[in-house]
JSON list of C-alpha atoms in Angstrom, two decimals:
[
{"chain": "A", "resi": 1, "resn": "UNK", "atom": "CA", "xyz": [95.79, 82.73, 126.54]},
{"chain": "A", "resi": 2, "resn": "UNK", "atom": "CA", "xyz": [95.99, 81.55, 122.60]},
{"chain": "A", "resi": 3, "resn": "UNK", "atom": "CA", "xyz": [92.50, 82.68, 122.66]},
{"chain": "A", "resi": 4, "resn": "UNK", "atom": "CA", "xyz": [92.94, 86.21, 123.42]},
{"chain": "A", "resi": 5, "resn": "UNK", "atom": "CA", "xyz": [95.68, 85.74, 120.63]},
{"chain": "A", "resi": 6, "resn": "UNK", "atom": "CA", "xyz": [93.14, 84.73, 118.47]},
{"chain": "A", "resi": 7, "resn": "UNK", "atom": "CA", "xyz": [90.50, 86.88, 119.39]},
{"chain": "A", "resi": 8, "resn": "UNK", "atom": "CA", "xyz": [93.00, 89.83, 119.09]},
{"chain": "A", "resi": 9, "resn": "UNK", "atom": "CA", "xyz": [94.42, 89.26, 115.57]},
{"chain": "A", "resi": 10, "resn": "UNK", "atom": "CA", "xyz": [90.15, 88.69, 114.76]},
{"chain": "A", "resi": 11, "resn": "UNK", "atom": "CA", "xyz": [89.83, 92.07, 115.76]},
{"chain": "A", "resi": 12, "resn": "UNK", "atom": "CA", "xyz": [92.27, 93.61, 113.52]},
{"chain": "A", "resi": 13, "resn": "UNK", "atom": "CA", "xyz": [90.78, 92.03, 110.55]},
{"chain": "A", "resi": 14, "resn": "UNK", "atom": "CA", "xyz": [87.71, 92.83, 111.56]},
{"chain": "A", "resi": 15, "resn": "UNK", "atom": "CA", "xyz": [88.66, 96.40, 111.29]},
{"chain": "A", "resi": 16, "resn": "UNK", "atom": "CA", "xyz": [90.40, 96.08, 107.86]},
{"chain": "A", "resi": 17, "resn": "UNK", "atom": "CA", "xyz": [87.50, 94.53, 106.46]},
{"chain": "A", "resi": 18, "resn": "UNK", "atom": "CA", "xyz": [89.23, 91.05, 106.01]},
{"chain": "A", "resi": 19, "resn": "UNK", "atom": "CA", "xyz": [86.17, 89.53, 107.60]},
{"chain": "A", "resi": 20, "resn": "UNK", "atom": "CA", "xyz": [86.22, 85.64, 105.88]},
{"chain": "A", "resi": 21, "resn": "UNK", "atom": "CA", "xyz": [89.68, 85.67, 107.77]},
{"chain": "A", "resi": 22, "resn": "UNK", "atom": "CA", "xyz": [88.39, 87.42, 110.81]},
{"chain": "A", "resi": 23, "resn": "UNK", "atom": "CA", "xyz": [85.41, 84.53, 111.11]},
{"chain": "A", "resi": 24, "resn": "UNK", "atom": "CA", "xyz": [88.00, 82.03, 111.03]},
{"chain": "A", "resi": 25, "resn": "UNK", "atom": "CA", "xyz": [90.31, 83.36, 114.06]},
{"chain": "A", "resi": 26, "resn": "UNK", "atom": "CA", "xyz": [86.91, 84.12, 116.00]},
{"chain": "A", "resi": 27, "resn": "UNK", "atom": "CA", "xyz": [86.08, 80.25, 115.57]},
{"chain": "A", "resi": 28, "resn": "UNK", "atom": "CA", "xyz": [89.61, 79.39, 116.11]},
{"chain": "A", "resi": 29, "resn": "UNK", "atom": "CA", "xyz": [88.93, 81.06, 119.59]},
{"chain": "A", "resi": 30, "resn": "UNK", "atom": "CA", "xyz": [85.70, 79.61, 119.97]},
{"chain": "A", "resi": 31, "resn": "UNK", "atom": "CA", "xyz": [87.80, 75.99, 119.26]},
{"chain": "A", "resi": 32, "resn": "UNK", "atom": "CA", "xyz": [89.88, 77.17, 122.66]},
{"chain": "A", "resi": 33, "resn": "UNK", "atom": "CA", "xyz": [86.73, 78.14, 124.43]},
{"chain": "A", "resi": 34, "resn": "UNK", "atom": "CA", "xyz": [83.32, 77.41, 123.49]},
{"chain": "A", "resi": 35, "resn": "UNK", "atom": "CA", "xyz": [81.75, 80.15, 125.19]},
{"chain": "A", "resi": 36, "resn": "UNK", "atom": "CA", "xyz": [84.10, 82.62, 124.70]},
{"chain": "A", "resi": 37, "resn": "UNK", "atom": "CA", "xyz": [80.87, 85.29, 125.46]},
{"chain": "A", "resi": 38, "resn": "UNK", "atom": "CA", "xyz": [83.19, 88.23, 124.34]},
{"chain": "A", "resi": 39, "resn": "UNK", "atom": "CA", "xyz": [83.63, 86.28, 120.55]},
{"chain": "A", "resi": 40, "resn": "UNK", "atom": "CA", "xyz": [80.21, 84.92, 120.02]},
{"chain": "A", "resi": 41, "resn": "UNK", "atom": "CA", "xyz": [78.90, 88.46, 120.31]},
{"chain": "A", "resi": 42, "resn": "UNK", "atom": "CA", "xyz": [81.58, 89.74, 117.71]},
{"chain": "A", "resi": 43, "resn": "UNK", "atom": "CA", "xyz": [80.69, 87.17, 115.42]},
{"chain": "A", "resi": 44, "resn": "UNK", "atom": "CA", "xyz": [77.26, 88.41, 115.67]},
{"chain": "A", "resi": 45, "resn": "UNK", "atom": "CA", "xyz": [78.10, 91.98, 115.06]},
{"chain": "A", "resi": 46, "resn": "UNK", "atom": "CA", "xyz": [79.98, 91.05, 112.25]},
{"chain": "A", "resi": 47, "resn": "UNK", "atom": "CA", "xyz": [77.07, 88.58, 110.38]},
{"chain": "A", "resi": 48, "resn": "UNK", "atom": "CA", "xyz": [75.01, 91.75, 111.25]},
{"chain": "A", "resi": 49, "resn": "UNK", "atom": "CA", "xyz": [77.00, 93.99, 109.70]},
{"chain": "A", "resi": 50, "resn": "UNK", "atom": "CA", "xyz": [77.12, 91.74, 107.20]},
{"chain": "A", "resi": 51, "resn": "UNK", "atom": "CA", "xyz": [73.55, 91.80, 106.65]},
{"chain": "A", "resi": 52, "resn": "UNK", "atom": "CA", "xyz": [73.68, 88.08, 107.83]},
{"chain": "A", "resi": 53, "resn": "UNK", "atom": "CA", "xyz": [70.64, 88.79, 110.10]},
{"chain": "A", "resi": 54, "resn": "UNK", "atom": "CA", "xyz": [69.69, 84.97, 110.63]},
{"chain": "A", "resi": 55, "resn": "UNK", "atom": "CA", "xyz": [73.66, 83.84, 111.59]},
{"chain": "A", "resi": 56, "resn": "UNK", "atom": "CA", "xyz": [74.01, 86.85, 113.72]},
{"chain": "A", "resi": 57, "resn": "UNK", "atom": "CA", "xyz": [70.79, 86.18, 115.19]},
{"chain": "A", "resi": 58, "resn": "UNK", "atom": "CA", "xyz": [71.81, 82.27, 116.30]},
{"chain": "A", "resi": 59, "resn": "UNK", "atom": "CA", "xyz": [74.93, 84.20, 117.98]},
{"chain": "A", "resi": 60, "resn": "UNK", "atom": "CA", "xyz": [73.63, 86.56, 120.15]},
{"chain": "A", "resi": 61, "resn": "UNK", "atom": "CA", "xyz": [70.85, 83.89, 121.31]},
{"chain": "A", "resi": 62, "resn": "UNK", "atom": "CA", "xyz": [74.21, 81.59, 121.86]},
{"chain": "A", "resi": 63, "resn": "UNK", "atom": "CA", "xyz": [75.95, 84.73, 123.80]},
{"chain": "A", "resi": 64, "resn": "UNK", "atom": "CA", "xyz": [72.57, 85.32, 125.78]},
{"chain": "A", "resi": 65, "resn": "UNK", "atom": "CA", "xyz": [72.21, 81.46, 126.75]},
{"chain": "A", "resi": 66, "resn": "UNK", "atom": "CA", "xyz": [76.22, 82.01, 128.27]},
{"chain": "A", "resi": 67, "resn": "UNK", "atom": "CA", "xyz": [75.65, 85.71, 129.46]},
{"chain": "A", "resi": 68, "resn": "UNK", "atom": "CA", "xyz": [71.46, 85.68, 130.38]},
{"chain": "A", "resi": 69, "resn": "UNK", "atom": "CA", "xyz": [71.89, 89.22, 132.04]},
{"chain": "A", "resi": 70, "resn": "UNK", "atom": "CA", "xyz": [73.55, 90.73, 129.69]},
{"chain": "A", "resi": 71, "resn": "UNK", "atom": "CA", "xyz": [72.23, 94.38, 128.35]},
{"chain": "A", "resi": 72, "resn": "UNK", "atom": "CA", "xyz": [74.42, 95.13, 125.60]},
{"chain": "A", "resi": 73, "resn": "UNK", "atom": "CA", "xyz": [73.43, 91.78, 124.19]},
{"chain": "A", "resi": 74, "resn": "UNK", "atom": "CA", "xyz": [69.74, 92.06, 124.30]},
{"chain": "A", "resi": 75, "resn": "UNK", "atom": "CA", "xyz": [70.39, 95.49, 122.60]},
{"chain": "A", "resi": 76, "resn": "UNK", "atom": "CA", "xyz": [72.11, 93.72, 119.83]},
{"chain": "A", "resi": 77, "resn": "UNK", "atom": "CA", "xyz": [69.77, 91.30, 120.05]},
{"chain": "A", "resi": 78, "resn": "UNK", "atom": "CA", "xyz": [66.68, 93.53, 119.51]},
{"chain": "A", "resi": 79, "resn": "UNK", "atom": "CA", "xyz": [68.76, 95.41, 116.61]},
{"chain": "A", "resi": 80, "resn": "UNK", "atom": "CA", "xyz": [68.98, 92.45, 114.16]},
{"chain": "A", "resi": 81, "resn": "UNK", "atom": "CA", "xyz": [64.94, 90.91, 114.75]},
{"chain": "A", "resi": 82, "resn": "UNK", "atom": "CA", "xyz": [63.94, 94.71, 114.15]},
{"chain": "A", "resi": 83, "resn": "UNK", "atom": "CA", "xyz": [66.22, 94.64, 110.89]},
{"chain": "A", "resi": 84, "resn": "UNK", "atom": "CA", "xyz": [64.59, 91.10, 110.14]},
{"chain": "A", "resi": 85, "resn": "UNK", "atom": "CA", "xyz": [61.10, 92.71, 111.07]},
{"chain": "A", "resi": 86, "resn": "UNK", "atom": "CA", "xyz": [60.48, 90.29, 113.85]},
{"chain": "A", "resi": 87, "resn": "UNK", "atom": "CA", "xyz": [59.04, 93.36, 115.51]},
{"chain": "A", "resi": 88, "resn": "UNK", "atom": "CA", "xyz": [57.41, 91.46, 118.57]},
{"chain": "A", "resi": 89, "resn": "UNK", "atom": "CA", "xyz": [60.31, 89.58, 119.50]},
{"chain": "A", "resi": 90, "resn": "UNK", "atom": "CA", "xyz": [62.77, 92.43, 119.03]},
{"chain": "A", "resi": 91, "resn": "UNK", "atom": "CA", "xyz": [60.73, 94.62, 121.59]},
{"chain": "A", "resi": 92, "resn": "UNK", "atom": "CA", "xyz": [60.97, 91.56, 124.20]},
{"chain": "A", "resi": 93, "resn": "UNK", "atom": "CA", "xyz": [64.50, 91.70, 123.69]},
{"chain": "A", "resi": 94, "resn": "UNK", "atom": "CA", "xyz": [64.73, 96.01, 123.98]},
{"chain": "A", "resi": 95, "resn": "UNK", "atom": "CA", "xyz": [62.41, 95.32, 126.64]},
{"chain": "A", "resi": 96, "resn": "UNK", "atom": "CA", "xyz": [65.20, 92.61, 128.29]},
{"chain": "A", "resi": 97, "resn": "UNK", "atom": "CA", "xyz": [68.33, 95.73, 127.50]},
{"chain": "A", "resi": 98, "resn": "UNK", "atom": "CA", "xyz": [66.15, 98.39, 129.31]},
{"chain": "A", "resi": 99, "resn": "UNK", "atom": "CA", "xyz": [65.27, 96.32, 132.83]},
{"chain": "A", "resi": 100, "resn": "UNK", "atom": "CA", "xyz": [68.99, 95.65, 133.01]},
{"chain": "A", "resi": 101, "resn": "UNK", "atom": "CA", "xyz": [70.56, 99.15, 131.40]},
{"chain": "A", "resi": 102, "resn": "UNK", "atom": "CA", "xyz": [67.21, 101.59, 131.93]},
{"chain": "A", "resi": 103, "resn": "UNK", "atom": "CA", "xyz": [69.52, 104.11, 130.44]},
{"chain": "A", "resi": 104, "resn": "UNK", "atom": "CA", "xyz": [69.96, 102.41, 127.53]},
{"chain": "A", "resi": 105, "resn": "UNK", "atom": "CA", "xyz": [68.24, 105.41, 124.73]},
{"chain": "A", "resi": 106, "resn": "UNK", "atom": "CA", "xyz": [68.64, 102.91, 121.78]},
{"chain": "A", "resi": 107, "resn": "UNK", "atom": "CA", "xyz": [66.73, 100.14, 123.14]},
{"chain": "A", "resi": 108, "resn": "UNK", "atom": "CA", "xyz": [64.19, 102.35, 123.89]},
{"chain": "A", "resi": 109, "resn": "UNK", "atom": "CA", "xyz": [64.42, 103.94, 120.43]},
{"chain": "A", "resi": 110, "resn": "UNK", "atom": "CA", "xyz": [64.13, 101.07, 118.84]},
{"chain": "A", "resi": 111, "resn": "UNK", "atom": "CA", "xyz": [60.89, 99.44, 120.99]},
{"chain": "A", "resi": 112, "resn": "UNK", "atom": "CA", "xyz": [59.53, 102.75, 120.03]},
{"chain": "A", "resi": 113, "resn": "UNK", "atom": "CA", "xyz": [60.01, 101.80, 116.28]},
{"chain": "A", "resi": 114, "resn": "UNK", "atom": "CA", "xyz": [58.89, 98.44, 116.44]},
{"chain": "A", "resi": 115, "resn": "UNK", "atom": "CA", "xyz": [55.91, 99.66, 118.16]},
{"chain": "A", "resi": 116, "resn": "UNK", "atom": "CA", "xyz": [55.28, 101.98, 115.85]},
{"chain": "A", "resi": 117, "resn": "UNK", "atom": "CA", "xyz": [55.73, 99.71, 113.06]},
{"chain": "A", "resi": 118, "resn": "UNK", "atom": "CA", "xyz": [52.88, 97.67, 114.66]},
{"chain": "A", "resi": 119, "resn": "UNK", "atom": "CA", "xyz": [50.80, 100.55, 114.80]},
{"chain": "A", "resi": 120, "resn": "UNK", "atom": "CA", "xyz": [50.81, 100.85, 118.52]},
{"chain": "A", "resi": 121, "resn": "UNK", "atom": "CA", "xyz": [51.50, 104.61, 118.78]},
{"chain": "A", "resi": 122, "resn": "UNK", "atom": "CA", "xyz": [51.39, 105.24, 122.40]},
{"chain": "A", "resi": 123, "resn": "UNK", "atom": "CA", "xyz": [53.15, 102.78, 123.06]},
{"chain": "A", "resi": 124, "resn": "UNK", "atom": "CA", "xyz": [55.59, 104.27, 120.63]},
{"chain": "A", "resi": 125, "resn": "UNK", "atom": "CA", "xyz": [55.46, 107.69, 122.09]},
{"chain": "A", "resi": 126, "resn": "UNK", "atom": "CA", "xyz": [55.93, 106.41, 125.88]},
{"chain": "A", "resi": 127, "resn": "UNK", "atom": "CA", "xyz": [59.21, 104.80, 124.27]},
{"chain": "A", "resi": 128, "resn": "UNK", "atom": "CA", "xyz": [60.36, 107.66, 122.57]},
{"chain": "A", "resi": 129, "resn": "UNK", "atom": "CA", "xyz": [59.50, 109.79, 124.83]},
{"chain": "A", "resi": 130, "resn": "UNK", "atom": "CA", "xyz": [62.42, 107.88, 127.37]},
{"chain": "A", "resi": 131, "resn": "UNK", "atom": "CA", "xyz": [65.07, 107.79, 124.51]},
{"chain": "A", "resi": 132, "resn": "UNK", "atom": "CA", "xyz": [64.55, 111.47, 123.79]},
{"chain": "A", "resi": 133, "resn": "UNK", "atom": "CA", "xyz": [64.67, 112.14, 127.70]},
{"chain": "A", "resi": 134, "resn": "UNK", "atom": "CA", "xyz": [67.98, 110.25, 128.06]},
{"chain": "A", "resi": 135, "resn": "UNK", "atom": "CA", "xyz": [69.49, 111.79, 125.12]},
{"chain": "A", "resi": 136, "resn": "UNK", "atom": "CA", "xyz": [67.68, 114.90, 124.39]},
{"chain": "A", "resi": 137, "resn": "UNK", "atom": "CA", "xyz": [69.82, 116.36, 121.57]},
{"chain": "A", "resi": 138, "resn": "UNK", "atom": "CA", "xyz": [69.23, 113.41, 119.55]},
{"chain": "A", "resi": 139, "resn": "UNK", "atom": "CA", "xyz": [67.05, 114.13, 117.09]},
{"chain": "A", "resi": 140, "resn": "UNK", "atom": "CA", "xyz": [65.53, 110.83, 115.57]},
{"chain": "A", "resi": 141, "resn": "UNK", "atom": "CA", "xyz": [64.00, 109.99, 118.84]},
{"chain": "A", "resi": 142, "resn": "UNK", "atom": "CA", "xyz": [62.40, 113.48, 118.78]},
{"chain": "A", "resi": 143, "resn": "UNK", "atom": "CA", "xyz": [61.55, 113.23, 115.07]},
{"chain": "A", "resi": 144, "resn": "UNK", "atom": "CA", "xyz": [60.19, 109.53, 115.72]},
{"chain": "A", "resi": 145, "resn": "UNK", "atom": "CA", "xyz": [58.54, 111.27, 118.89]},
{"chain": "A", "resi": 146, "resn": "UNK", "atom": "CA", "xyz": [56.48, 113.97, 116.70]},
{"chain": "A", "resi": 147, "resn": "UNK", "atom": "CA", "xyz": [55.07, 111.51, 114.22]},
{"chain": "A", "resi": 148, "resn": "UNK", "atom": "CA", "xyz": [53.60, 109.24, 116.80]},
{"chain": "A", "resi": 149, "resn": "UNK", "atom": "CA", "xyz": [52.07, 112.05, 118.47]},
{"chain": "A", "resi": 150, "resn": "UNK", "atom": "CA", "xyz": [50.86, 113.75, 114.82]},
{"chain": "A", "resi": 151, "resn": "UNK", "atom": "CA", "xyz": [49.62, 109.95, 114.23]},
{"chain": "A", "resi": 152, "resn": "UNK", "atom": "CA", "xyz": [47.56, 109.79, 117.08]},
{"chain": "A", "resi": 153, "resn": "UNK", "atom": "CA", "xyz": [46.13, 113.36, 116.79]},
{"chain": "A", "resi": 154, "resn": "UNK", "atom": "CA", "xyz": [48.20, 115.29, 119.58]},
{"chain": "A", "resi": 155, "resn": "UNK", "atom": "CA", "xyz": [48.92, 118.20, 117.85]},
{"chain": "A", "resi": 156, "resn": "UNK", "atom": "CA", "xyz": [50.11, 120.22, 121.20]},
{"chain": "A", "resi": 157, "resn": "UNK", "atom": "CA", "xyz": [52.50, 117.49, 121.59]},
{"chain": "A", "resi": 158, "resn": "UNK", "atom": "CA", "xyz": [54.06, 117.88, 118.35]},
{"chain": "A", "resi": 159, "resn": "UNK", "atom": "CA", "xyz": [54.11, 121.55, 118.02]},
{"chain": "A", "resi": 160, "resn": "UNK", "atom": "CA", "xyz": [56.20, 120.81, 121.50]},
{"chain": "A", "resi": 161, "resn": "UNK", "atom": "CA", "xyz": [58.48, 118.52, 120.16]},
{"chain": "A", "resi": 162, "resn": "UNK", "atom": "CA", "xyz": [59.25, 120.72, 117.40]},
{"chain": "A", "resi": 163, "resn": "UNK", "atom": "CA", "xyz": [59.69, 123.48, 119.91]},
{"chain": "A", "resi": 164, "resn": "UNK", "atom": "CA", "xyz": [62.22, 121.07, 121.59]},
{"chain": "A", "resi": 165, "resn": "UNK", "atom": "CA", "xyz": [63.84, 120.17, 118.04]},
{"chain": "A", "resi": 166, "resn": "UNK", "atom": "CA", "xyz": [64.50, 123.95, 117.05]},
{"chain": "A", "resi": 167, "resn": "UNK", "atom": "CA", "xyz": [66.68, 124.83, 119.52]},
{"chain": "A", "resi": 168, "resn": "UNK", "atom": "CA", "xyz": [69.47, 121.99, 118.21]},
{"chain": "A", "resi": 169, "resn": "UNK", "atom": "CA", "xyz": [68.66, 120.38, 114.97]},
{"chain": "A", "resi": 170, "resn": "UNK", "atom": "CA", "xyz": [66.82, 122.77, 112.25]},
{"chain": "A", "resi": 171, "resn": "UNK", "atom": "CA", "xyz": [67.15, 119.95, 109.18]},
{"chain": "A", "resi": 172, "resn": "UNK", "atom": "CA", "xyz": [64.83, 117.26, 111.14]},
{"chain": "A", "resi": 173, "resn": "UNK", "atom": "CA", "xyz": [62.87, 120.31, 112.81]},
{"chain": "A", "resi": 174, "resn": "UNK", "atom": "CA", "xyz": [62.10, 121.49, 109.03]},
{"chain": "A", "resi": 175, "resn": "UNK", "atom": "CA", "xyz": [61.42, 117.33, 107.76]},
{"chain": "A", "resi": 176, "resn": "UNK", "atom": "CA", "xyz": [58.60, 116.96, 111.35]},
{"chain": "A", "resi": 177, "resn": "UNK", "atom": "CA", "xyz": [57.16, 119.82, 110.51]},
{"chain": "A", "resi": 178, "resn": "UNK", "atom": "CA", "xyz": [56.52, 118.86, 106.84]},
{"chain": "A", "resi": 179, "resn": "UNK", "atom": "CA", "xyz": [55.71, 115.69, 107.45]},
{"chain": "A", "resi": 180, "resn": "UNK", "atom": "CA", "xyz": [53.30, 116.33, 110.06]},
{"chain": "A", "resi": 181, "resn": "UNK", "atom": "CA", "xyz": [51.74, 119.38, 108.09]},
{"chain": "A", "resi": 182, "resn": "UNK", "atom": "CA", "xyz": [47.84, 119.21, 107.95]},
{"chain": "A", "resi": 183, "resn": "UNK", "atom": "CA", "xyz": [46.37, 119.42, 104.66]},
{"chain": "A", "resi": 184, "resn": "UNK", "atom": "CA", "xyz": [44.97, 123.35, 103.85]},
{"chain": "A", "resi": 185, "resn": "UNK", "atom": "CA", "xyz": [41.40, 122.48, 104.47]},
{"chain": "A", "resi": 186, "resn": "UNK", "atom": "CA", "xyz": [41.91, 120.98, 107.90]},
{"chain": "A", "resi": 187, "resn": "UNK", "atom": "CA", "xyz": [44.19, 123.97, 109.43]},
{"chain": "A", "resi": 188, "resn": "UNK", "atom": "CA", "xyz": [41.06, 125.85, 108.62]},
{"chain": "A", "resi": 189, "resn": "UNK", "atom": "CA", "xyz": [38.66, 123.95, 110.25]}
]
């Protein structure tokens, strides 16, 4: 029960941005429970916000080695090596959130990212193409969506994503269609 106490009082700290004294009652928990799953993830949300990637790292592994199945954490997971630009092992870990939440839009946002950052376009597009699908009025995945396909030529696809973007968000409609603007000379051709 003192746990909860502690993990409670972490909380509300946590919130008013007191976070050295928020890491100390999530440890204090931890000293009641070791793998209190529920703390060792919010001491990994908090190193990340933090921009702590390599502690928050260490405790989402720790909450995955008590929790193996859970989504949320492979999410979070996935978040922080993409932020560290461990691009590889953050997809394995959206990968991990999406078997066990397939719903999940930002792990599939952000394996179409990291794909993208590794230059493997399709495979960006087939992810982006599932975030947009389960949230289609969320326009990064579209935006994110429209580059892969201008990057791999598809200009159908994009003028179709912009299509799609225009009917809900006309600032990132107006940015893809700048950014994937051909050059004068080409349009002609």
């Amino acid at each position: 029960m003192i746990k909860w106490m502690y993990f409670l009082q972490a909380r509300i700290l946590q919130m008013f941005n007191k976070y050295d004294r928020a890491i100390e009652l999530f440890h204090k928990a931890l000293e009641e429970d070791p793998d209190f799953a529920l703390v060792i993830n919010c001491l990994g949300h908090l190193h990340a916000s933090l921009k702590q990637l390599p502690e928050a790292e260490k405790y989402f592994k720790e909450a995955l080695r008590i929790a193996p199945n859970d989504a949320v954490t492979y999410f979070n997971l996935g978040y922080v090596l993409e932020a560290g630009r461990k691009f590889e092992e953050a997809i394995s870990n959206f990968q991990a959130a999406v078997e066990r939440s397939p719903k999940n839009d930002r792990a599939w946002y952000g394996m179409g990212l990291c794909h993208a950052e590794l230059g493997r376009h399709e495979q960006a597009a087939e992810a982006l193409a599932k975030a947009g699908e389960i949230q289609p009025l969320s326009p990064y995945p579209w935006y994110h969506l429209g580059m892969a396909y201008h990057t791999l030529g598809e200009r159908k696809k994009v003028a179709e994503v912009i299509a799609h973007l225009k009917t809900f968000d006309p600032k990132i409609t107006r940015k893809l269609e700048a950014d994937t603007a051909l050059p004068e000379t080409e349009e002609a051709n």
